mmCIF file of C-alpha atoms and ligand atoms in Angstrom:
data_model
loop_
_atom_site.group_PDB
_atom_site.id
_atom_site.type_symbol
_atom_site.label_atom_id
_atom_site.label_comp_id
_atom_site.label_asym_id
_atom_site.label_seq_id
_atom_site.Cartn_x
_atom_site.Cartn_y
_atom_site.Cartn_z
ATOM 1 C CA UNK A 11 257.161 57.521 2.127
ATOM 2 C CA UNK A 12 254.021 55.505 2.781
ATOM 3 C CA UNK A 13 250.813 55.571 0.739
ATOM 4 C CA UNK A 14 247.641 55.188 2.776
ATOM 5 C CA UNK A 15 243.996 55.130 1.713
ATOM 6 C CA UNK A 16 242.186 57.322 4.195
ATOM 7 C CA UNK A 17 238.828 55.699 3.550
ATOM 8 C CA UNK A 18 239.639 52.230 4.910
ATOM 9 C CA UNK A 19 238.374 50.909 8.239
ATOM 10 C CA UNK A 20 240.487 50.791 11.352
ATOM 11 C CA UNK A 21 243.334 52.940 10.009
ATOM 12 C CA UNK A 22 245.019 52.931 13.405
ATOM 13 C CA UNK A 23 246.105 49.333 12.988
ATOM 14 C CA UNK A 24 247.673 49.879 9.551
ATOM 15 C CA UNK A 25 251.396 49.144 9.501
ATOM 16 C CA UNK A 26 252.193 52.530 7.929
ATOM 17 C CA UNK A 27 250.273 54.389 10.618
ATOM 18 C CA UNK A 28 251.874 52.295 13.354
ATOM 19 C CA UNK A 29 255.325 52.924 11.974
ATOM 20 C CA UNK A 30 254.657 56.667 11.847
ATOM 21 C CA UNK A 31 253.389 56.519 15.431
ATOM 22 C CA UNK A 32 256.486 54.664 16.662
ATOM 23 C CA UNK A 33 258.727 57.228 14.988
ATOM 24 C CA UNK A 34 256.785 59.999 16.720
ATOM 25 C CA UNK A 35 257.178 58.198 20.055
ATOM 26 C CA UNK A 36 260.917 58.018 19.365
ATOM 27 C CA UNK A 37 260.906 61.835 18.936
ATOM 28 C CA UNK A 38 261.393 61.702 15.170
ATOM 29 C CA UNK A 39 259.416 63.976 12.829
ATOM 30 C CA UNK A 40 256.851 62.662 10.347
ATOM 31 C CA UNK A 41 254.706 64.473 7.780
ATOM 32 C CA UNK A 42 251.040 63.535 7.388
ATOM 33 C CA UNK A 43 247.930 64.939 5.708
ATOM 34 C CA UNK A 44 245.290 66.928 7.555
ATOM 35 C CA UNK A 45 242.091 68.309 6.007
ATOM 36 C CA UNK A 46 243.802 71.715 5.573
ATOM 37 C CA UNK A 47 247.418 71.161 4.488
ATOM 38 C CA UNK A 48 250.108 68.560 5.231
ATOM 39 C CA UNK A 49 251.617 68.907 8.701
ATOM 40 C CA UNK A 50 255.093 68.062 9.971
ATOM 41 C CA UNK A 51 254.405 66.293 13.251
ATOM 42 C CA UNK A 52 256.536 65.799 16.331
ATOM 43 C CA UNK A 53 256.009 64.927 20.003
ATOM 44 C CA UNK A 54 254.803 68.191 21.590
ATOM 45 C CA UNK A 55 256.230 67.129 24.964
ATOM 46 C CA UNK A 56 259.773 66.671 23.678
ATOM 47 C CA UNK A 57 262.314 69.471 23.199
ATOM 48 C CA UNK A 58 264.313 67.137 20.967
ATOM 49 C CA UNK A 59 261.396 66.475 18.593
ATOM 50 C CA UNK A 60 260.400 70.137 18.415
ATOM 51 C CA UNK A 61 263.972 71.153 17.669
ATOM 52 C CA UNK A 62 263.903 68.756 14.702
ATOM 53 C CA UNK A 63 260.706 70.376 13.383
ATOM 54 C CA UNK A 64 262.200 73.866 13.450
ATOM 55 C CA UNK A 65 265.412 72.601 11.859
ATOM 56 C CA UNK A 66 263.687 70.680 9.070
ATOM 57 C CA UNK A 67 261.563 73.700 8.117
ATOM 58 C CA UNK A 68 264.209 76.355 8.681
ATOM 59 C CA UNK A 69 261.574 78.064 10.806
ATOM 60 C CA UNK A 70 262.352 81.047 13.070
ATOM 61 C CA UNK A 71 262.175 79.834 16.689
ATOM 62 C CA UNK A 72 259.966 82.740 17.811
ATOM 63 C CA UNK A 73 257.076 81.319 15.762
ATOM 64 C CA UNK A 74 255.058 78.904 17.944
ATOM 65 C CA UNK A 75 253.449 75.647 16.755
ATOM 66 C CA UNK A 76 249.927 74.246 16.823
ATOM 67 C CA UNK A 77 249.412 71.176 19.026
ATOM 68 C CA UNK A 78 247.162 68.547 17.431
ATOM 69 C CA UNK A 79 244.963 66.282 19.531
ATOM 70 C CA UNK A 80 242.624 63.394 18.749
ATOM 71 C CA UNK A 81 240.353 63.746 21.779
ATOM 72 C CA UNK A 82 239.001 66.611 23.885
ATOM 73 C CA UNK A 83 240.254 64.781 26.962
ATOM 74 C CA UNK A 84 243.847 65.579 25.972
ATOM 75 C CA UNK A 85 243.083 69.250 26.672
ATOM 76 C CA UNK A 86 243.150 68.598 30.436
ATOM 77 C CA UNK A 87 246.890 68.219 30.346
ATOM 78 C CA UNK A 88 247.538 71.024 27.848
ATOM 79 C CA UNK A 89 245.391 73.973 28.820
ATOM 80 C CA UNK A 90 244.372 75.463 32.142
ATOM 81 C CA UNK A 91 240.750 76.348 31.724
ATOM 82 C CA UNK A 92 238.261 76.656 28.875
ATOM 83 C CA UNK A 93 235.734 79.475 28.893
ATOM 84 C CA UNK A 94 232.183 78.892 27.751
ATOM 85 C CA UNK A 95 232.752 80.308 24.277
ATOM 86 C CA UNK A 96 235.776 78.100 23.691
ATOM 87 C CA UNK A 97 233.648 75.115 24.679
ATOM 88 C CA UNK A 98 230.952 76.111 22.221
ATOM 89 C CA UNK A 99 233.518 76.443 19.444
ATOM 90 C CA UNK A 100 234.919 73.006 20.222
ATOM 91 C CA UNK A 101 231.449 71.500 20.117
ATOM 92 C CA UNK A 102 230.619 73.174 16.832
ATOM 93 C CA UNK A 103 233.879 72.865 14.874
ATOM 94 C CA UNK A 104 236.058 70.035 16.215
ATOM 95 C CA UNK A 105 237.285 67.952 14.635
ATOM 96 C CA UNK A 106 237.942 70.532 11.940
ATOM 97 C CA UNK A 107 240.005 73.466 10.653
ATOM 98 C CA UNK A 108 239.828 75.628 13.782
ATOM 99 C CA UNK A 109 242.766 76.308 16.123
ATOM 100 C CA UNK A 110 242.144 77.721 19.582
ATOM 101 C CA UNK A 111 244.649 79.824 21.521
ATOM 102 C CA UNK A 112 244.204 78.806 25.163
ATOM 103 C CA UNK A 113 246.040 79.374 28.453
ATOM 104 C CA UNK A 114 248.874 76.822 28.634
ATOM 105 C CA UNK A 115 249.593 74.501 31.552
ATOM 106 C CA UNK A 116 253.217 74.637 30.486
ATOM 107 C CA UNK A 117 253.353 70.869 29.963
ATOM 108 C CA UNK A 118 254.311 71.065 26.294
ATOM 109 C CA UNK A 119 257.911 71.772 25.339
ATOM 110 C CA UNK A 120 258.557 75.489 25.717
ATOM 111 C CA UNK A 121 259.825 75.441 22.159
ATOM 112 C CA UNK A 122 256.242 74.682 21.041
ATOM 113 C CA UNK A 123 254.855 77.874 22.551
ATOM 114 C CA UNK A 124 258.002 79.927 21.865
ATOM 115 C CA UNK A 125 257.876 81.113 25.446
ATOM 116 C CA UNK A 126 254.242 82.369 25.335
ATOM 117 C CA UNK A 127 251.828 81.668 28.203
ATOM 118 C CA UNK A 128 249.259 80.402 25.702
ATOM 119 C CA UNK A 129 249.154 77.278 23.543
ATOM 120 C CA UNK A 130 247.523 76.755 20.124
ATOM 121 C CA UNK A 131 245.457 73.556 19.887
ATOM 122 C CA UNK A 132 243.396 71.926 17.180
ATOM 123 C CA UNK A 133 241.713 68.577 16.533
ATOM 124 C CA UNK A 134 242.035 67.694 12.846
ATOM 125 C CA UNK A 135 239.279 65.903 10.983
ATOM 126 C CA UNK A 136 241.340 64.008 8.424
ATOM 127 C CA UNK A 137 241.152 60.274 9.259
ATOM 128 C CA UNK A 138 244.899 59.762 8.731
ATOM 129 C CA UNK A 139 245.829 62.682 10.998
ATOM 130 C CA UNK A 140 243.429 61.388 13.621
ATOM 131 C CA UNK A 141 244.758 57.839 13.409
ATOM 132 C CA UNK A 142 248.402 58.916 13.673
ATOM 133 C CA UNK A 143 247.765 61.115 16.714
ATOM 134 C CA UNK A 144 245.693 58.432 18.417
ATOM 135 C CA UNK A 145 248.199 55.684 17.681
ATOM 136 C CA UNK A 146 251.048 57.785 19.067
ATOM 137 C CA UNK A 147 249.124 58.523 22.260
ATOM 138 C CA UNK A 148 250.769 61.965 22.274
ATOM 139 C CA UNK A 149 249.853 65.575 21.644
ATOM 140 C CA UNK A 150 251.479 66.247 18.269
ATOM 141 C CA UNK A 151 252.931 69.635 17.392
ATOM 142 C CA UNK A 152 252.610 70.177 13.642
ATOM 143 C CA UNK A 153 253.320 73.216 11.529
ATOM 144 C CA UNK A 154 252.626 73.046 7.816
ATOM 145 C CA UNK A 155 255.146 70.655 6.208
ATOM 146 C CA UNK A 156 256.834 73.175 3.902
ATOM 147 C CA UNK A 157 260.176 74.955 4.069
ATOM 148 C CA UNK A 158 259.605 78.200 5.932
ATOM 149 C CA UNK A 159 258.396 80.885 3.504
ATOM 150 C CA UNK A 160 257.189 78.480 0.784
ATOM 151 C CA UNK A 161 253.523 77.801 -0.030
ATOM 152 C CA UNK A 162 252.076 75.185 2.337
ATOM 153 C CA UNK A 163 251.917 71.622 0.937
ATOM 154 C CA UNK A 164 248.618 70.174 -0.191
ATOM 155 C CA UNK A 165 250.115 66.942 -1.591
ATOM 156 C CA UNK A 166 252.811 64.520 -0.414
ATOM 157 C CA UNK A 167 254.831 65.497 -3.520
ATOM 158 C CA UNK A 168 254.938 69.110 -2.259
ATOM 159 C CA UNK A 169 256.227 67.866 1.098
ATOM 160 C CA UNK A 170 258.970 65.793 -0.527
ATOM 161 C CA UNK A 171 259.927 68.658 -2.807
ATOM 162 C CA UNK A 172 260.635 70.811 0.283
ATOM 163 C CA UNK A 173 261.650 68.324 2.968
ATOM 164 C CA UNK A 174 262.969 65.105 1.384
ATOM 165 C CA UNK A 175 265.911 63.896 3.445
ATOM 166 C CA UNK A 176 264.979 66.194 6.339
ATOM 167 C CA UNK A 177 262.156 64.082 7.838
ATOM 168 C CA UNK A 178 261.815 60.482 9.008
ATOM 169 C CA UNK A 179 258.756 59.782 6.841
ATOM 170 C CA UNK A 180 255.808 61.129 4.866
ATOM 171 C CA UNK A 181 252.345 59.576 4.803
ATOM 172 C CA UNK A 182 250.776 60.119 1.387
ATOM 173 C CA UNK A 183 247.011 60.420 1.773
ATOM 174 C CA UNK A 184 246.367 62.257 -1.483
ATOM 175 C CA UNK A 185 245.353 65.898 -1.912
ATOM 176 C CA UNK A 186 244.143 67.777 1.146
ATOM 177 C CA UNK A 187 240.574 69.070 1.075
ATOM 178 C CA UNK A 188 240.352 72.631 2.401
ATOM 179 C CA UNK A 189 243.694 73.676 0.929
ATOM 180 C CA UNK A 190 244.421 76.597 3.273
ATOM 181 C CA UNK A 191 245.328 76.338 6.954
ATOM 182 C CA UNK A 192 243.026 76.348 9.951
ATOM 183 C CA UNK A 193 241.508 79.528 11.330
ATOM 184 C CA UNK A 194 243.398 80.618 14.462
ATOM 185 C CA UNK A 195 241.255 82.274 17.156
ATOM 186 C CA UNK A 196 242.427 83.762 20.431
ATOM 187 C CA UNK A 197 240.085 82.484 23.140
ATOM 188 C CA UNK A 198 241.848 84.479 25.857
ATOM 189 C CA UNK A 199 240.562 87.804 24.472
ATOM 190 C CA UNK A 200 237.115 89.353 24.725
ATOM 191 C CA UNK A 201 235.482 89.105 22.274
ATOM 192 C CA UNK A 202 237.256 86.082 20.856
ATOM 193 C CA UNK A 203 239.553 87.327 18.085
ATOM 194 C CA UNK A 204 240.612 85.872 14.725
ATOM 195 C CA UNK A 205 244.404 85.946 14.460
ATOM 196 C CA UNK A 206 244.601 84.060 11.150
ATOM 197 C CA UNK A 207 241.633 83.575 8.772
ATOM 198 C CA UNK A 208 241.314 79.998 7.497
ATOM 199 C CA UNK A 209 239.077 77.014 6.879
ATOM 200 C CA UNK A 210 236.324 78.108 9.298
ATOM 201 C CA UNK A 211 234.946 81.520 8.317
ATOM 202 C CA UNK A 212 234.202 84.521 10.544
ATOM 203 C CA UNK A 213 230.566 84.148 9.544
ATOM 204 C CA UNK A 214 230.521 80.508 10.737
ATOM 205 C CA UNK A 215 232.120 81.470 14.069
ATOM 206 C CA UNK A 216 229.678 84.320 14.634
ATOM 207 C CA UNK A 217 226.721 82.046 13.971
ATOM 208 C CA UNK A 218 227.811 80.051 17.039
ATOM 209 C CA UNK A 219 229.209 82.589 19.539
ATOM 210 C CA UNK A 220 228.054 85.994 18.319
ATOM 211 C CA UNK A 221 230.500 88.856 17.870
ATOM 212 C CA UNK A 222 234.017 87.830 16.872
ATOM 213 C CA UNK A 223 236.893 90.303 16.637
ATOM 214 C CA UNK A 224 239.796 90.445 14.199
ATOM 215 C CA UNK A 225 243.414 91.114 15.019
ATOM 216 C CA UNK A 226 243.933 94.732 13.833
ATOM 217 C CA UNK A 227 247.105 93.591 12.057
ATOM 218 C CA UNK A 228 244.865 91.606 9.657
ATOM 219 C CA UNK A 229 243.075 94.674 8.375
ATOM 220 C CA UNK A 230 246.307 96.378 7.494
ATOM 221 C CA UNK A 231 246.604 98.505 10.604
ATOM 222 C CA UNK A 232 250.215 99.057 11.412
ATOM 223 C CA UNK A 233 250.460 96.843 14.470
ATOM 224 C CA UNK A 234 252.453 93.753 15.346
ATOM 225 C CA UNK A 235 250.225 90.695 14.773
ATOM 226 C CA UNK A 236 249.321 88.688 17.888
ATOM 227 C CA UNK A 237 250.080 85.501 16.021
ATOM 228 C CA UNK A 238 253.861 85.630 15.591
ATOM 229 C CA UNK A 239 253.763 83.687 12.304
ATOM 230 C CA UNK A 240 251.629 86.331 10.630
ATOM 231 C CA UNK A 241 254.462 88.827 10.421
ATOM 232 C CA UNK A 242 256.507 86.848 7.905
ATOM 233 C CA UNK A 243 256.346 86.906 4.097
ATOM 234 C CA UNK A 244 254.971 83.513 3.290
ATOM 235 C CA UNK A 245 253.474 81.280 0.629
ATOM 236 C CA UNK A 246 255.651 83.032 -1.900
ATOM 237 C CA UNK A 247 256.743 81.767 -5.320
ATOM 238 C CA UNK A 248 260.233 82.811 -6.429
ATOM 239 C CA UNK A 249 258.960 85.574 -8.776
ATOM 240 C CA UNK A 250 257.322 88.658 -7.232
ATOM 241 C CA UNK A 251 253.527 88.503 -6.996
ATOM 242 C CA UNK A 252 251.248 91.537 -7.436
ATOM 243 C CA UNK A 253 247.580 91.479 -6.450
ATOM 244 C CA UNK A 254 245.727 93.448 -9.102
ATOM 245 C CA UNK A 255 242.482 95.251 -8.306
ATOM 246 C CA UNK A 256 240.172 96.348 -11.083
ATOM 247 C CA UNK A 257 239.416 93.088 -12.845
ATOM 248 C CA UNK A 258 240.651 91.556 -16.087
ATOM 249 C CA UNK A 259 240.941 94.882 -17.889
ATOM 250 C CA UNK A 260 243.445 96.153 -15.345
ATOM 251 C CA UNK A 261 245.451 92.920 -15.487
ATOM 252 C CA UNK A 262 245.633 93.194 -19.283
ATOM 253 C CA UNK A 263 246.998 96.731 -18.876
ATOM 254 C CA UNK A 264 249.755 95.743 -16.464
ATOM 255 C CA UNK A 265 250.573 92.703 -18.628
ATOM 256 C CA UNK A 266 251.053 95.049 -21.578
ATOM 257 C CA UNK A 267 253.425 97.195 -19.531
ATOM 258 C CA UNK A 268 255.429 94.168 -18.411
ATOM 259 C CA UNK A 269 255.572 92.886 -22.003
ATOM 260 C CA UNK A 270 256.916 96.275 -23.096
ATOM 261 C CA UNK A 271 259.700 95.763 -20.566
ATOM 262 C CA UNK A 272 260.356 92.287 -22.028
ATOM 263 C CA UNK A 273 259.463 90.522 -18.796
ATOM 264 C CA UNK A 274 258.176 86.952 -18.768
ATOM 265 C CA UNK A 275 254.743 87.213 -17.190
ATOM 266 C CA UNK A 276 252.478 84.913 -15.208
ATOM 267 C CA UNK A 277 248.817 85.343 -14.299
ATOM 268 C CA UNK A 278 246.994 83.686 -11.406
ATOM 269 C CA UNK A 279 243.358 83.500 -12.426
ATOM 270 C CA UNK A 280 240.262 81.301 -12.224
ATOM 271 C CA UNK A 281 238.566 78.802 -14.543
ATOM 272 C CA UNK A 282 236.077 81.450 -15.656
ATOM 273 C CA UNK A 283 238.796 83.861 -16.865
ATOM 274 C CA UNK A 284 241.660 81.619 -17.851
ATOM 275 C CA UNK A 285 241.334 82.118 -21.617
ATOM 276 C CA UNK A 286 241.245 85.886 -21.264
ATOM 277 C CA UNK A 287 244.999 86.541 -21.037
ATOM 278 C CA UNK A 288 246.602 85.556 -24.364
ATOM 279 C CA UNK A 289 249.314 88.189 -23.766
ATOM 280 C CA UNK A 290 250.672 86.355 -20.679
ATOM 281 C CA UNK A 291 253.467 83.755 -20.922
ATOM 282 C CA UNK A 292 252.011 81.444 -18.276
ATOM 283 C CA UNK A 293 248.463 81.313 -16.932
ATOM 284 C CA UNK A 294 247.396 79.265 -13.896
ATOM 285 C CA UNK A 295 243.754 78.839 -12.995
ATOM 286 C CA UNK A 296 243.112 78.052 -9.339
ATOM 287 C CA UNK A 297 239.570 76.818 -9.200
ATOM 288 C CA UNK A 298 236.280 78.494 -9.926
ATOM 289 C CA UNK A 299 235.599 82.077 -8.895
ATOM 290 C CA UNK A 300 231.941 81.144 -8.376
ATOM 291 C CA UNK A 301 233.034 78.463 -5.858
ATOM 292 C CA UNK A 302 235.607 80.178 -3.604
ATOM 293 C CA UNK A 303 236.223 76.902 -1.726
ATOM 294 C CA UNK A 304 237.686 75.517 -4.942
ATOM 295 C CA UNK A 305 240.050 78.507 -5.143
ATOM 296 C CA UNK A 306 241.221 77.854 -1.570
ATOM 297 C CA UNK A 307 241.665 74.179 -2.454
ATOM 298 C CA UNK A 308 243.938 74.921 -5.459
ATOM 299 C CA UNK A 309 245.698 78.092 -4.277
ATOM 300 C CA UNK A 310 249.006 76.702 -2.959
ATOM 301 C CA UNK A 311 249.357 74.214 -5.815
ATOM 302 C CA UNK A 312 248.847 77.134 -8.216
ATOM 303 C CA UNK A 313 251.434 79.302 -6.454
ATOM 304 C CA UNK A 314 253.914 76.424 -6.578
ATOM 305 C CA UNK A 315 253.353 75.902 -10.320
ATOM 306 C CA UNK A 316 254.951 79.245 -11.120
ATOM 307 C CA UNK A 317 258.230 77.953 -9.714
ATOM 308 C CA UNK A 318 258.460 75.405 -12.530
ATOM 309 C CA UNK A 319 258.386 78.228 -15.099
ATOM 310 C CA UNK A 320 260.712 81.099 -15.950
ATOM 311 C CA UNK A 321 258.181 83.868 -15.262
ATOM 312 C CA UNK A 322 259.713 87.008 -13.766
ATOM 313 C CA UNK A 323 256.556 88.686 -12.536
ATOM 314 C CA UNK A 324 253.163 87.301 -11.478
ATOM 315 C CA UNK A 325 249.852 89.177 -11.517
ATOM 316 C CA UNK A 326 247.026 87.752 -9.444
ATOM 317 C CA UNK A 327 243.339 88.462 -9.642
ATOM 318 C CA UNK A 328 241.850 89.571 -6.353
ATOM 319 C CA UNK A 329 238.912 87.977 -4.549
ATOM 320 C CA UNK A 330 236.025 89.216 -2.381
ATOM 321 C CA UNK A 331 237.236 89.416 1.210
ATOM 322 C CA UNK A 332 234.356 87.476 2.753
ATOM 323 C CA UNK A 333 233.730 83.885 3.792
ATOM 324 C CA UNK A 334 236.651 81.671 2.786
ATOM 325 C CA UNK A 335 237.717 84.626 0.593
ATOM 326 C CA UNK A 336 239.219 86.213 3.732
ATOM 327 C CA UNK A 337 241.685 83.315 3.988
ATOM 328 C CA UNK A 338 242.395 83.403 0.245
ATOM 329 C CA UNK A 339 243.145 87.143 0.270
ATOM 330 C CA UNK A 340 245.211 86.839 3.467
ATOM 331 C CA UNK A 341 247.462 84.185 1.863
ATOM 332 C CA UNK A 342 247.696 86.049 -1.443
ATOM 333 C CA UNK A 343 248.630 89.275 0.349
ATOM 334 C CA UNK A 344 251.381 87.388 2.182
ATOM 335 C CA UNK A 345 252.589 85.793 -1.064
ATOM 336 C CA UNK A 346 252.664 89.273 -2.585
ATOM 337 C CA UNK A 347 254.521 90.716 0.404
ATOM 338 C CA UNK A 348 251.852 93.448 0.315
ATOM 339 C CA UNK A 349 252.396 94.402 -3.369
ATOM 340 C CA UNK A 350 249.114 95.568 -4.885
ATOM 341 C CA UNK A 351 248.234 97.381 -8.092
HETATM 342 O O1 LIG B 192 245.806 73.986 9.288
HETATM 343 C C1 LIG B 192 246.747 74.181 10.056
HETATM 344 O O2 LIG B 192 246.638 74.899 11.054
HETATM 345 C C2 LIG B 192 248.081 73.502 9.730
HETATM 346 C C3 LIG B 192 247.875 71.994 9.829
HETATM 347 C C4 LIG B 192 249.161 71.223 9.670
HETATM 348 O O3 LIG B 192 247.237 71.674 11.026
HETATM 349 N N1 LIG B 192 249.112 73.952 10.598
HETATM 350 C C5 LIG B 192 249.644 75.210 10.517
HETATM 351 O O4 LIG B 192 250.688 75.455 11.381
HETATM 352 O O5 LIG B 192 249.258 76.051 9.725
HETATM 353 P P1 LIG B 192 251.726 76.644 11.207
HETATM 354 O O6 LIG B 192 252.771 76.369 12.199
HETATM 355 O O7 LIG B 192 252.149 76.740 9.796
HETATM 356 O O8 LIG B 192 250.945 77.909 11.669
HETATM 357 C C6 LIG B 192 250.645 78.116 13.047
HETATM 358 C C7 LIG B 192 250.168 79.526 13.281
HETATM 359 C C8 LIG B 192 251.308 80.523 13.167
HETATM 360 O O9 LIG B 192 250.822 81.707 12.553
HETATM 361 C C9 LIG B 192 251.669 80.761 14.647
HETATM 362 O O10 LIG B 192 252.290 82.010 14.848
HETATM 363 C C10 LIG B 192 250.310 80.670 15.303
HETATM 364 O O11 LIG B 192 249.653 79.626 14.634
HETATM 365 N N2 LIG B 192 250.398 80.347 16.746
HETATM 366 C C11 LIG B 192 250.820 79.190 17.319
HETATM 367 N N3 LIG B 192 250.789 79.277 18.682
HETATM 368 C C12 LIG B 192 250.318 80.504 18.966
HETATM 369 C C13 LIG B 192 250.044 81.199 20.190
HETATM 370 N N4 LIG B 192 250.238 80.629 21.375
HETATM 371 N N5 LIG B 192 249.565 82.471 20.093
HETATM 372 C C14 LIG B 192 249.327 83.050 18.885
HETATM 373 N N6 LIG B 192 249.575 82.431 17.703
HETATM 374 C C15 LIG B 192 250.057 81.190 17.734
HETATM 375 MG MG1 LIG B 193 252.791 77.410 7.883
#
């Protein structure tokens, strides 16, 4: 584990970054911060490295990985053709929390794309992520650095909790900023379609390229999602999570019921409401409801906190499904495995 201050000059020449880069060149896997969540990086061109990523995470091999780049020039080797809209998105949002699904040249390991003809690519903004990718000189495949199914890591401690002993190293750059993963958009469809809501909102995308579609699987229609990863239960604490609609009053009702059944209860709430549930055994506030970005920032940490308690059932407040709220509700719905009250 290496601690690195992301605000120093010339990060690329730091010994910790250089060591991480040499490990990546040797096809080892290394975790590092990005502006969204911590990623578990490996050489995207190497079957051996990609195999290690899947093994460390216990990830199903039909779930493809995002390739991380540090320059637009790297795209030449990775994707065969950018349409105009994809170019506009790159100009507007890279580096940043936006992943583009593009036609693949087939140069990355076929384990990265899980056999698909497309490849997912993003350029992260976090200075440490950028420095590591640049220093390695490679395209770096990096899923979130959690065990498959667990909430994604937003601190190095989360990474170690899940993956200690399974990875060659972890760069500790402090808490990640956005807190939820990048938005994944399919640039091979017309209009361009959101496959996974994330750090860049639908509204932001539409301001740049006009109409943007949404994978029907996202709006609950009974269809297989186009992004293979979206079909799994995910981000889940050990105790079952229920998303409760109808505000605090409704949560107090279901808490009462659970108390009558002698269940240890947890509530996922916000700063504004955190003192409103004296009947719950454990209350976690994840940021301010009036600042949804702060909820996104704290969400995974909050979900993880329940695992250090003995709660048997968790009730979560629900959030408006707009802006970054779309990503928050998508992750909560996954954590809840669709349970709603
Ligand atoms: O913010 C992020 O995107 C983080 C950081 C580390 O960059 N990474 C991340 O990776 O969230 P991961 O592996 O946890 O999620 C990748 C998502 C999955 O839902 C996967 O199915 C989808 O991207 N994906 C990857 N390649 C795809 C492709 N060719 N077509 C459709 N979906 C794809
Ligand atoms: Mg993930």
